[in-house]
Amino acid sequence: MTADPRAADGRTVVPLDPSLAPPGTRGFRDAGGIPADRWHADQNGETLVPTHCCFCGVQCGMYLRVDHGGKVFGVEPRNHDINRMRLCPKGINAYQQVNHPDRLTAPLMRRSRDEELREVSWDEALDFTVSEIKRIQQTHGRDAFGVLGGASLFSEKTYLVGKFARVALKTRHVDYNGRLCMVSAAGANKLAFNIDRAGNPFSDILLTDCLLLAGANVGECFPVLTQYVWGARDRGATLIVIDPRETAVARTADIHVALRSGTDSAFFNSVLNVVIEEGLTDEAYLAAHATGWEEVKANVAQYPPARAAEICGVPAEQIVQVARAFARAPKAMAFHARGIEHHTQGVENCLSVINLCTATGHIGKPGAGYGTLTGQGNGQGGREHGQKADLLPGGRSILNEEHRRQICEVWGIEESELPAAGTSMMEMVWQMQRREIRGLIGICNNPFVSLPNYAVVKEGYDTTEFHAQFDFFLSETAANAHVVFPVTIWAEDEGVMANAEARVVKHNKAQEPPAGVRTDTWAMCEIARRLGAGDKFAFGGSRDVFDELRRASAGTVIDYSGITYERLEETGGISWPCPSTDHPGTPRLFEDGTTYHTDGKIHMQVVEWHPPADPYDDEHPMTLTTGRTVAHFLSGNQTRRLGALVEQTPRPWAEVHPSHGFRNGEPVRVVTRRGSEVFPALVTEAIRPDTVFIPYHWPVPTAANALTIDALDPRSKIPEYKVCACRIEHAATIDEVPAPPVAPGHVAYPETQVSRTDPLPPTAPQGRGTSERS
Amino acid sequence: MMGRTIFIDPGRCIGCQACVSACRECDSHRGKSMIHLDYTDEGSSVASLPTVCMHCEDPVAPCAEVCPADAILVTADGVVQQADTTRCIGCANCVNACPFGVPKIDLQAKLQMKCNLCYDRTAYGLAPMCATVCPTGALFYGTLEELQAERPGVQVADTFVFGESEVRTGVAMVVPAERVQWPVPGGLPVVEINGKDVRR
Ligand code: SF4
Ligand code: SF4
């Protein structure tokens, strides 16, 4: 086994015992694995451009097939370290977006919301936008204009969003949709380790003896990671899954804890309680590497299994089983995702997992550690370089004078000019409702589907005096805007993303954008120029931005200064921190036992369980929880337009237990304190009887997020998507799914309409339709 | 058993349909998928399993045997090809003959289509599209030795029983180790009740 992750040539090699290669890959690599250069050569008049999937935080490598005319027309799996040829259905179909007939190819504009959107020139759209920014800021102050970015953007662009807001618009109001994704994990990691990233590379999963997945539906949200999970199983690792639903991976788990949503921290506190009771803590590790242990120990004493079992609705023996399996394993790993992060106690949930890993000494070793699985492709990178309300590039704090000074130097502005910290995405919407924010630029996000409590969101956006949106398809949110800028899709520009391992990977340009489409970089720089900040935004393209980003991150924990495009192309990815061009990157953290706190210790935190924000009562006795389905991505603006994916999962459903007396496909009305909607029932024993599940990729009137609550975690400001009180009732008719909006003059793409008229839900468990729909 | 072939491991399948999407992308029947994804126990479990053409060996491909137009050819290396477009008359005999329900008929084109083990890829040493992308390895392409090297102790079966008849196939199925001596039931009648084999 290559114990040293750093090969002599500087290439980052994941420490991987060849006998532990992910299932089914060794043969491919040795014989059938595609030699990159052979495929790069022009074989059938086509070129294969190596790049990565645009969707989830796994960031699978793929080739885009480009024809003689320079157009993307297909995909070929790529033998990249991360995915070793594997792709999920989203990845396979992603290329179909590039030349999709729904692509926006001209700016759209209207002067008031009573008018229809019409195509205009870039000049007209930019002029109007700039005059509205000036008008609003002159009348109501600079902070009356806000910017909302996205974590599907390349890191260069997320860096630019932060700089654009603070330097060109001089507003403190900038945030991004990663706020809806994994900021709870980020907050917990900062508190415990003072570094905001997962501790281990994916390949460590293959080395572990016990894998704990908490609120992580790996099979549907990160399908390609499943090969690592099965790889660990092949070696005999114990699999523990914590999830109110029996997901595809939970089905095969040694222990599946189907706890009640919103009780995770009580569960993990109790597991730690048992670990202590049974003498399974690693006291030597704790003494040397942790602070706060005594307080945590005293606190978890209040969570004996009997009490936690009551709170969580699971047998107390399961808690004991989990504690023993995790603590006794020579090496154990815990991964979590939105299931425990989307809560008003999201940060605490993650901290309770970190406490468990710390107390058992399962940190910082091959096969032992923790991690969060990022939902968006650049969920990790999107928050690193200043797109977040309170952060400056390199993860610097906007409240810290020293940090502010450093960034002002890079940006060439006075410290007094740099705005203060802003508010989070949901809070900005509330401010829009209250007319504190009167103008907004949204960049590649779709809050009309992705934010909770749709009525509030719609009111917030409708109240703004001016709203511009960047996108390549007309999202539900863009369709409500005053100006829509048609920008490039991932395959039309180059840039980097950081995946869930904090491995920075390079995306390459496969085709020229269609006429009329500009890069987000160009559009932001052009608005900045028109606002008089052109000298600070003289970027020719991603490369220039990346060079500034590297400088801006130098000396921080999130150090990119040693990462170059050339190195990324050579190595296939480098994990930060990477402080110099001869540094191999840092795939695994804390190998020497020190964290990034000044005392080098893990700061354990006391976690007190408290009930979710939306109380249960006789009218709303059940739990509504939401999540993803394998065929769709986030707000569905991209995937609800691809025929194969629409056919695979044409519409949302409400997953209910048979005990409620519904038949499959029968209309079920789900009622919460925010409203009600009717879905076809998907009756399955794979869900808790007290829980209803709805996937959230669709707009109203089939939007799970018209029902969810906009309560936030006080620290991370993540909404509590994963739990709210609800009831279910019989209904007469099922709410129809609206087709995705298209630009004026475009005809709705027929392929995406195929299954939309189908009144029946997918009948298969977890809502996946059969492949035989014809 | 053939050299390199597909091994199906239903225990790993997460029902993601990457195989279905990938099959659509394959050049030989671009736009149509030749894979079925079956859900074995709807309503009580999320279990799923993919069915690809099993490339029957013995008796030699029932679909090819019954084809009146000799449109379905079996190559020397045991791959049952999809119907030759110049010969197929779209009579659907093959559909009825196949014990696994694999071939599909495009009635308008009067053409049968089925998985041909991505002959255009495998002939170049590449894995078929479905087995290449399958995120979990539920579809594995390689030799039995390669499979067993990566999954220690794995057992496979390549014989299926349908009532009185047995079919030996080129594509194999991963089975629980204790089941390997019995052929895998491919259809009715029931051969196992409460874990007991009731046939012999
Ligand atoms: S969506 Fe995620 S798992 Fe699927 S191909 Fe893309 S990166 Fe891989
Ligand atoms: S790609 Fe693999 S895991 Fe997904 S449905 Fe097909 S066989 Fe199952």
PDB file of C-alpha atoms in Angstrom, chain B:
ATOM      1  CA  MET B   1     -18.660 -19.675 -19.421  1.00  0.00           C
ATOM      2  CA  MET B   2     -17.347 -17.049 -21.784  1.00  0.00           C
ATOM      3  CA  GLY B   3     -14.164 -15.107 -21.079  1.00  0.00           C
ATOM      4  CA  ARG B   4     -15.052 -11.488 -20.579  1.00  0.00           C
ATOM      5  CA  THR B   5     -18.706 -11.026 -19.922  1.00  0.00           C
ATOM      6  CA  ILE B   6     -21.186  -9.115 -17.822  1.00  0.00           C
ATOM      7  CA  PHE B   7     -21.843 -10.161 -14.257  1.00  0.00           C
ATOM      8  CA  ILE B   8     -25.021  -8.902 -12.649  1.00  0.00           C
ATOM      9  CA  ASP B   9     -25.002  -8.345  -8.893  1.00  0.00           C
ATOM     10  CA  PRO B  10     -28.517  -7.347  -7.820  1.00  0.00           C
ATOM     11  CA  GLY B  11     -27.348  -6.866  -4.223  1.00  0.00           C
ATOM     12  CA  ARG B  12     -25.440  -3.788  -5.317  1.00  0.00           C
ATOM     13  CA  CYS B  13     -28.046  -2.208  -7.540  1.00  0.00           C
ATOM     14  CA  ILE B  14     -29.348   1.129  -6.276  1.00  0.00           C
ATOM     15  CA  GLY B  15     -31.887   1.481  -9.073  1.00  0.00           C
ATOM     16  CA  CYS B  16     -30.283   4.671 -10.327  1.00  0.00           C
ATOM     17  CA  GLN B  17     -30.783   3.791 -14.000  1.00  0.00           C
ATOM     18  CA  ALA B  18     -27.370   5.036 -15.017  1.00  0.00           C
ATOM     19  CA  CYS B  19     -27.214   1.811 -17.024  1.00  0.00           C
ATOM     20  CA  VAL B  20     -30.461   2.695 -18.777  1.00  0.00           C
ATOM     21  CA  SER B  21     -29.213   6.156 -19.647  1.00  0.00           C
ATOM     22  CA  ALA B  22     -25.833   4.859 -20.732  1.00  0.00           C
ATOM     23  CA  CYS B  23     -27.413   2.243 -22.960  1.00  0.00           C
ATOM     24  CA  ARG B  24     -29.317   5.026 -24.701  1.00  0.00           C
ATOM     25  CA  GLU B  25     -26.011   6.726 -25.413  1.00  0.00           C
ATOM     26  CA  CYS B  26     -24.477   3.659 -26.996  1.00  0.00           C
ATOM     27  CA  ASP B  27     -23.935   4.081 -30.716  1.00  0.00           C
ATOM     28  CA  SER B  28     -25.444   0.780 -31.796  1.00  0.00           C
ATOM     29  CA  HIS B  29     -29.030   1.697 -30.882  1.00  0.00           C
ATOM     30  CA  ARG B  30     -28.555   5.330 -30.052  1.00  0.00           C
ATOM     31  CA  GLY B  31     -31.542   6.883 -28.359  1.00  0.00           C
ATOM     32  CA  LYS B  32     -33.105   3.632 -27.132  1.00  0.00           C
ATOM     33  CA  SER B  33     -32.211   1.715 -24.048  1.00  0.00           C
ATOM     34  CA  MET B  34     -32.043  -2.059 -24.190  1.00  0.00           C
ATOM     35  CA  ILE B  35     -31.932  -2.516 -20.428  1.00  0.00           C
ATOM     36  CA  HIS B  36     -34.839  -3.336 -18.184  1.00  0.00           C
ATOM     37  CA  LEU B  37     -34.718  -2.292 -14.610  1.00  0.00           C
ATOM     38  CA  ASP B  38     -36.944  -4.467 -12.480  1.00  0.00           C
ATOM     39  CA  TYR B  39     -38.218  -3.750  -8.996  1.00  0.00           C
ATOM     40  CA  THR B  40     -38.553  -7.050  -7.247  1.00  0.00           C
ATOM     41  CA  ASP B  41     -40.636  -6.195  -4.250  1.00  0.00           C
ATOM     42  CA  GLU B  42     -42.421  -2.946  -4.903  1.00  0.00           C
ATOM     43  CA  GLY B  43     -44.088  -1.361  -1.955  1.00  0.00           C
ATOM     44  CA  SER B  44     -42.004  -3.053   0.650  1.00  0.00           C
ATOM     45  CA  SER B  45     -38.439  -2.706  -0.512  1.00  0.00           C
ATOM     46  CA  VAL B  46     -36.302  -0.470  -2.662  1.00  0.00           C
ATOM     47  CA  ALA B  47     -34.576  -3.493  -4.180  1.00  0.00           C
ATOM     48  CA  SER B  48     -34.018  -3.346  -7.928  1.00  0.00           C
ATOM     49  CA  LEU B  49     -32.113  -5.321 -10.514  1.00  0.00           C
ATOM     50  CA  PRO B  50     -31.072  -4.726 -14.074  1.00  0.00           C
ATOM     51  CA  THR B  51     -31.722  -7.204 -16.865  1.00  0.00           C
ATOM     52  CA  VAL B  52     -29.489  -7.110 -19.880  1.00  0.00           C
ATOM     53  CA  CYS B  53     -29.474  -9.682 -22.661  1.00  0.00           C
ATOM     54  CA  MET B  54     -28.223 -12.876 -21.068  1.00  0.00           C
ATOM     55  CA  HIS B  55     -26.570 -14.074 -24.300  1.00  0.00           C
ATOM     56  CA  CYS B  56     -27.896 -17.617 -23.948  1.00  0.00           C
ATOM     57  CA  GLU B  57     -25.461 -20.407 -24.700  1.00  0.00           C
ATOM     58  CA  ASP B  58     -27.385 -23.601 -24.197  1.00  0.00           C
ATOM     59  CA  PRO B  59     -29.821 -24.029 -25.845  1.00  0.00           C
ATOM     60  CA  VAL B  60     -28.321 -21.561 -28.263  1.00  0.00           C
ATOM     61  CA  ALA B  61     -30.174 -18.281 -28.019  1.00  0.00           C
ATOM     62  CA  PRO B  62     -33.894 -19.102 -28.181  1.00  0.00           C
ATOM     63  CA  CYS B  63     -34.501 -15.767 -29.903  1.00  0.00           C
ATOM     64  CA  ALA B  64     -32.112 -16.652 -32.706  1.00  0.00           C
ATOM     65  CA  GLU B  65     -33.442 -20.199 -32.924  1.00  0.00           C
ATOM     66  CA  VAL B  66     -36.992 -19.124 -33.578  1.00  0.00           C
ATOM     67  CA  CYS B  67     -36.173 -16.293 -35.967  1.00  0.00           C
ATOM     68  CA  PRO B  68     -37.744 -17.203 -39.341  1.00  0.00           C
ATOM     69  CA  ALA B  69     -35.624 -14.689 -41.200  1.00  0.00           C
ATOM     70  CA  ASP B  70     -32.296 -15.751 -39.719  1.00  0.00           C
ATOM     71  CA  ALA B  71     -31.819 -12.159 -38.710  1.00  0.00           C
ATOM     72  CA  ILE B  72     -30.278 -12.820 -35.302  1.00  0.00           C
ATOM     73  CA  LEU B  73     -26.717 -14.004 -35.475  1.00  0.00           C
ATOM     74  CA  VAL B  74     -24.565 -15.442 -32.722  1.00  0.00           C
ATOM     75  CA  THR B  75     -20.899 -14.638 -33.023  1.00  0.00           C
ATOM     76  CA  ALA B  76     -18.143 -17.151 -32.421  1.00  0.00           C
ATOM     77  CA  ASP B  77     -17.438 -15.603 -29.041  1.00  0.00           C
ATOM     78  CA  GLY B  78     -21.028 -16.177 -27.945  1.00  0.00           C
ATOM     79  CA  VAL B  79     -22.478 -12.710 -28.377  1.00  0.00           C
ATOM     80  CA  VAL B  80     -26.080 -12.787 -29.553  1.00  0.00           C
ATOM     81  CA  GLN B  81     -26.333  -9.855 -31.931  1.00  0.00           C
ATOM     82  CA  GLN B  82     -29.329  -7.663 -32.425  1.00  0.00           C
ATOM     83  CA  ALA B  83     -31.390  -8.377 -35.541  1.00  0.00           C
ATOM     84  CA  ASP B  84     -29.764  -7.593 -38.846  1.00  0.00           C
ATOM     85  CA  THR B  85     -31.686  -4.590 -40.133  1.00  0.00           C
ATOM     86  CA  THR B  86     -31.660  -5.920 -43.699  1.00  0.00           C
ATOM     87  CA  ARG B  87     -33.270  -9.209 -42.674  1.00  0.00           C
ATOM     88  CA  CYS B  88     -35.570  -8.526 -39.743  1.00  0.00           C
ATOM     89  CA  ILE B  89     -39.259  -8.616 -40.686  1.00  0.00           C
ATOM     90  CA  GLY B  90     -40.470  -7.434 -37.287  1.00  0.00           C
ATOM     91  CA  CYS B  91     -42.498 -10.591 -36.567  1.00  0.00           C
ATOM     92  CA  ALA B  92     -41.704 -10.523 -32.803  1.00  0.00           C
ATOM     93  CA  ASN B  93     -41.098 -14.277 -32.584  1.00  0.00           C
ATOM     94  CA  CYS B  94     -37.903 -13.501 -30.724  1.00  0.00           C
ATOM     95  CA  VAL B  95     -39.790 -11.433 -28.160  1.00  0.00           C
ATOM     96  CA  ASN B  96     -42.014 -14.383 -27.371  1.00  0.00           C
ATOM     97  CA  ALA B  97     -39.178 -16.867 -27.313  1.00  0.00           C
ATOM     98  CA  CYS B  98     -36.836 -15.057 -24.972  1.00  0.00           C
ATOM     99  CA  PRO B  99     -37.218 -16.409 -21.430  1.00  0.00           C
ATOM    100  CA  PHE B 100     -35.824 -13.189 -19.958  1.00  0.00           C
ATOM    101  CA  GLY B 101     -38.053 -10.780 -21.869  1.00  0.00           C
ATOM    102  CA  VAL B 102     -35.190  -8.954 -23.466  1.00  0.00           C
ATOM    103  CA  PRO B 103     -35.724  -8.200 -27.178  1.00  0.00           C
ATOM    104  CA  LYS B 104     -37.851  -5.186 -28.039  1.00  0.00           C
ATOM    105  CA  ILE B 105     -39.713  -4.519 -31.247  1.00  0.00           C
ATOM    106  CA  ASP B 106     -39.946  -1.171 -32.936  1.00  0.00           C
ATOM    107  CA  LEU B 107     -43.234  -1.801 -34.708  1.00  0.00           C
ATOM    108  CA  GLN B 108     -42.947   1.172 -37.013  1.00  0.00           C
ATOM    109  CA  ALA B 109     -39.479   0.271 -38.162  1.00  0.00           C
ATOM    110  CA  LYS B 110     -40.423  -3.439 -38.221  1.00  0.00           C
ATOM    111  CA  LEU B 111     -37.201  -4.064 -36.390  1.00  0.00           C
ATOM    112  CA  GLN B 112     -36.114  -6.018 -33.376  1.00  0.00           C
ATOM    113  CA  MET B 113     -33.585  -4.440 -31.088  1.00  0.00           C
ATOM    114  CA  LYS B 114     -31.665  -5.889 -28.199  1.00  0.00           C
ATOM    115  CA  CYS B 115     -28.442  -5.622 -26.297  1.00  0.00           C
ATOM    116  CA  ASN B 116     -25.509  -6.834 -28.369  1.00  0.00           C
ATOM    117  CA  LEU B 117     -23.037  -6.522 -25.504  1.00  0.00           C
ATOM    118  CA  CYS B 118     -21.854  -3.225 -27.038  1.00  0.00           C
ATOM    119  CA  TYR B 119     -20.025  -5.143 -29.734  1.00  0.00           C
ATOM    120  CA  ASP B 120     -18.639  -1.914 -31.101  1.00  0.00           C
ATOM    121  CA  ARG B 121     -16.936  -1.309 -27.758  1.00  0.00           C
ATOM    122  CA  THR B 122     -16.076  -4.801 -26.579  1.00  0.00           C
ATOM    123  CA  ALA B 123     -14.408  -5.559 -29.915  1.00  0.00           C
ATOM    124  CA  TYR B 124     -11.935  -2.802 -28.986  1.00  0.00           C
ATOM    125  CA  GLY B 125     -11.381  -4.080 -25.479  1.00  0.00           C
ATOM    126  CA  LEU B 126     -13.709  -1.595 -23.838  1.00  0.00           C
ATOM    127  CA  ALA B 127     -16.480  -2.538 -21.470  1.00  0.00           C
ATOM    128  CA  PRO B 128     -20.105  -2.160 -22.567  1.00  0.00           C
ATOM    129  CA  MET B 129     -21.540   1.240 -21.745  1.00  0.00           C
ATOM    130  CA  CYS B 130     -23.855   0.013 -18.972  1.00  0.00           C
ATOM    131  CA  ALA B 131     -21.183  -1.888 -17.100  1.00  0.00           C
ATOM    132  CA  THR B 132     -18.714   0.948 -17.616  1.00  0.00           C
ATOM    133  CA  VAL B 133     -20.838   3.564 -15.905  1.00  0.00           C
ATOM    134  CA  CYS B 134     -22.777   1.529 -13.334  1.00  0.00           C
ATOM    135  CA  PRO B 135     -21.837   3.496 -10.215  1.00  0.00           C
ATOM    136  CA  THR B 136     -22.063   0.525  -7.922  1.00  0.00           C
ATOM    137  CA  GLY B 137     -20.621  -2.332  -9.907  1.00  0.00           C
ATOM    138  CA  ALA B 138     -24.004  -4.061  -9.999  1.00  0.00           C
ATOM    139  CA  LEU B 139     -23.099  -4.540 -13.642  1.00  0.00           C
ATOM    140  CA  PHE B 140     -19.506  -5.728 -13.909  1.00  0.00           C
ATOM    141  CA  TYR B 141     -17.646  -6.500 -17.112  1.00  0.00           C
ATOM    142  CA  GLY B 142     -14.598  -8.749 -17.068  1.00  0.00           C
ATOM    143  CA  THR B 143     -13.642 -12.331 -16.403  1.00  0.00           C
ATOM    144  CA  LEU B 144     -14.786 -14.385 -13.453  1.00  0.00           C
ATOM    145  CA  GLU B 145     -11.249 -14.233 -12.062  1.00  0.00           C
ATOM    146  CA  GLU B 146     -11.270 -10.437 -12.238  1.00  0.00           C
ATOM    147  CA  LEU B 147     -14.596 -10.320 -10.477  1.00  0.00           C
ATOM    148  CA  GLN B 148     -13.446 -12.685  -7.756  1.00  0.00           C
ATOM    149  CA  ALA B 149     -10.184 -10.813  -7.317  1.00  0.00           C
ATOM    150  CA  GLU B 150     -12.092  -7.660  -6.539  1.00  0.00           C
ATOM    151  CA  ARG B 151     -14.903  -9.215  -4.555  1.00  0.00           C
ATOM    152  CA  PRO B 152     -13.421 -11.977  -2.475  1.00  0.00           C
ATOM    153  CA  GLY B 153     -15.668 -14.984  -2.094  1.00  0.00           C
ATOM    154  CA  VAL B 154     -18.199 -13.923  -4.688  1.00  0.00           C
ATOM    155  CA  GLN B 155     -20.219 -16.753  -6.244  1.00  0.00           C
ATOM    156  CA  VAL B 156     -21.954 -16.657  -9.597  1.00  0.00           C
ATOM    157  CA  ALA B 157     -24.472 -18.749 -11.472  1.00  0.00           C
ATOM    158  CA  ASP B 158     -25.003 -18.998 -15.194  1.00  0.00           C
ATOM    159  CA  THR B 159     -27.865 -21.481 -15.283  1.00  0.00           C
ATOM    160  CA  PHE B 160     -31.503 -20.549 -14.950  1.00  0.00           C
ATOM    161  CA  VAL B 161     -34.522 -22.821 -14.670  1.00  0.00           C
ATOM    162  CA  PHE B 162     -37.898 -22.087 -16.167  1.00  0.00           C
ATOM    163  CA  GLY B 163     -40.220 -24.876 -15.074  1.00  0.00           C
ATOM    164  CA  GLU B 164     -38.793 -27.959 -16.756  1.00  0.00           C
ATOM    165  CA  SER B 165     -36.237 -26.206 -18.904  1.00  0.00           C
ATOM    166  CA  GLU B 166     -32.792 -25.006 -18.045  1.00  0.00           C
ATOM    167  CA  VAL B 167     -30.958 -22.259 -19.882  1.00  0.00           C
ATOM    168  CA  ARG B 168     -27.234 -21.707 -19.578  1.00  0.00           C
ATOM    169  CA  THR B 169     -26.230 -18.164 -20.320  1.00  0.00           C
ATOM    170  CA  GLY B 170     -23.174 -16.194 -21.320  1.00  0.00           C
ATOM    171  CA  VAL B 171     -23.956 -13.464 -18.830  1.00  0.00           C
ATOM    172  CA  ALA B 172     -23.771 -14.556 -15.203  1.00  0.00           C
ATOM    173  CA  MET B 173     -25.537 -13.537 -12.040  1.00  0.00           C
ATOM    174  CA  VAL B 174     -23.971 -13.057  -8.637  1.00  0.00           C
ATOM    175  CA  VAL B 175     -25.800 -15.247  -6.121  1.00  0.00           C
ATOM    176  CA  PRO B 176     -25.528 -15.856  -2.398  1.00  0.00           C
ATOM    177  CA  ALA B 177     -22.800 -18.404  -1.875  1.00  0.00           C
ATOM    178  CA  GLU B 178     -25.101 -21.084  -0.484  1.00  0.00           C
ATOM    179  CA  ARG B 179     -27.310 -20.924  -3.585  1.00  0.00           C
ATOM    180  CA  VAL B 180     -24.681 -21.527  -6.159  1.00  0.00           C
ATOM    181  CA  GLN B 181     -25.227 -25.245  -6.598  1.00  0.00           C
ATOM    182  CA  TRP B 182     -28.817 -24.675  -7.670  1.00  0.00           C
ATOM    183  CA  PRO B 183     -29.724 -23.048 -10.939  1.00  0.00           C
ATOM    184  CA  VAL B 184     -31.316 -19.644 -10.474  1.00  0.00           C
ATOM    185  CA  PRO B 185     -35.091 -19.692 -10.881  1.00  0.00           C
ATOM    186  CA  GLY B 186     -35.864 -17.632 -13.938  1.00  0.00           C
ATOM    187  CA  GLY B 187     -39.643 -17.830 -13.833  1.00  0.00           C
ATOM    188  CA  LEU B 188     -42.594 -19.814 -12.556  1.00  0.00           C
ATOM    189  CA  PRO B 189     -43.131 -22.282 -10.959  1.00  0.00           C
ATOM    190  CA  VAL B 190     -41.933 -21.354  -7.510  1.00  0.00           C
ATOM    191  CA  VAL B 191     -38.920 -23.385  -6.555  1.00  0.00           C
ATOM    192  CA  GLU B 192     -38.277 -22.113  -3.095  1.00  0.00           C
ATOM    193  CA  ILE B 193     -40.586 -21.714  -0.148  1.00  0.00           C
ATOM    194  CA  ASN B 194     -39.340 -20.282   3.130  1.00  0.00           C
ATOM    195  CA  GLY B 195     -35.775 -20.757   2.006  1.00  0.00           C
ATOM    196  CA  LYS B 196     -36.300 -24.464   1.136  1.00  0.00           C
ATOM    197  CA  ASP B 197     -35.808 -25.764  -2.375  1.00  0.00           C
ATOM    198  CA  VAL B 198     -38.997 -27.629  -3.219  1.00  0.00           C
ATOM    199  CA  ARG B 199     -37.957 -29.065  -6.572  1.00  0.00           C
ATOM    200  CA  ARG B 200     -35.604 -31.880  -5.736  1.00  0.00           C
TER     201      ARG B 200
END
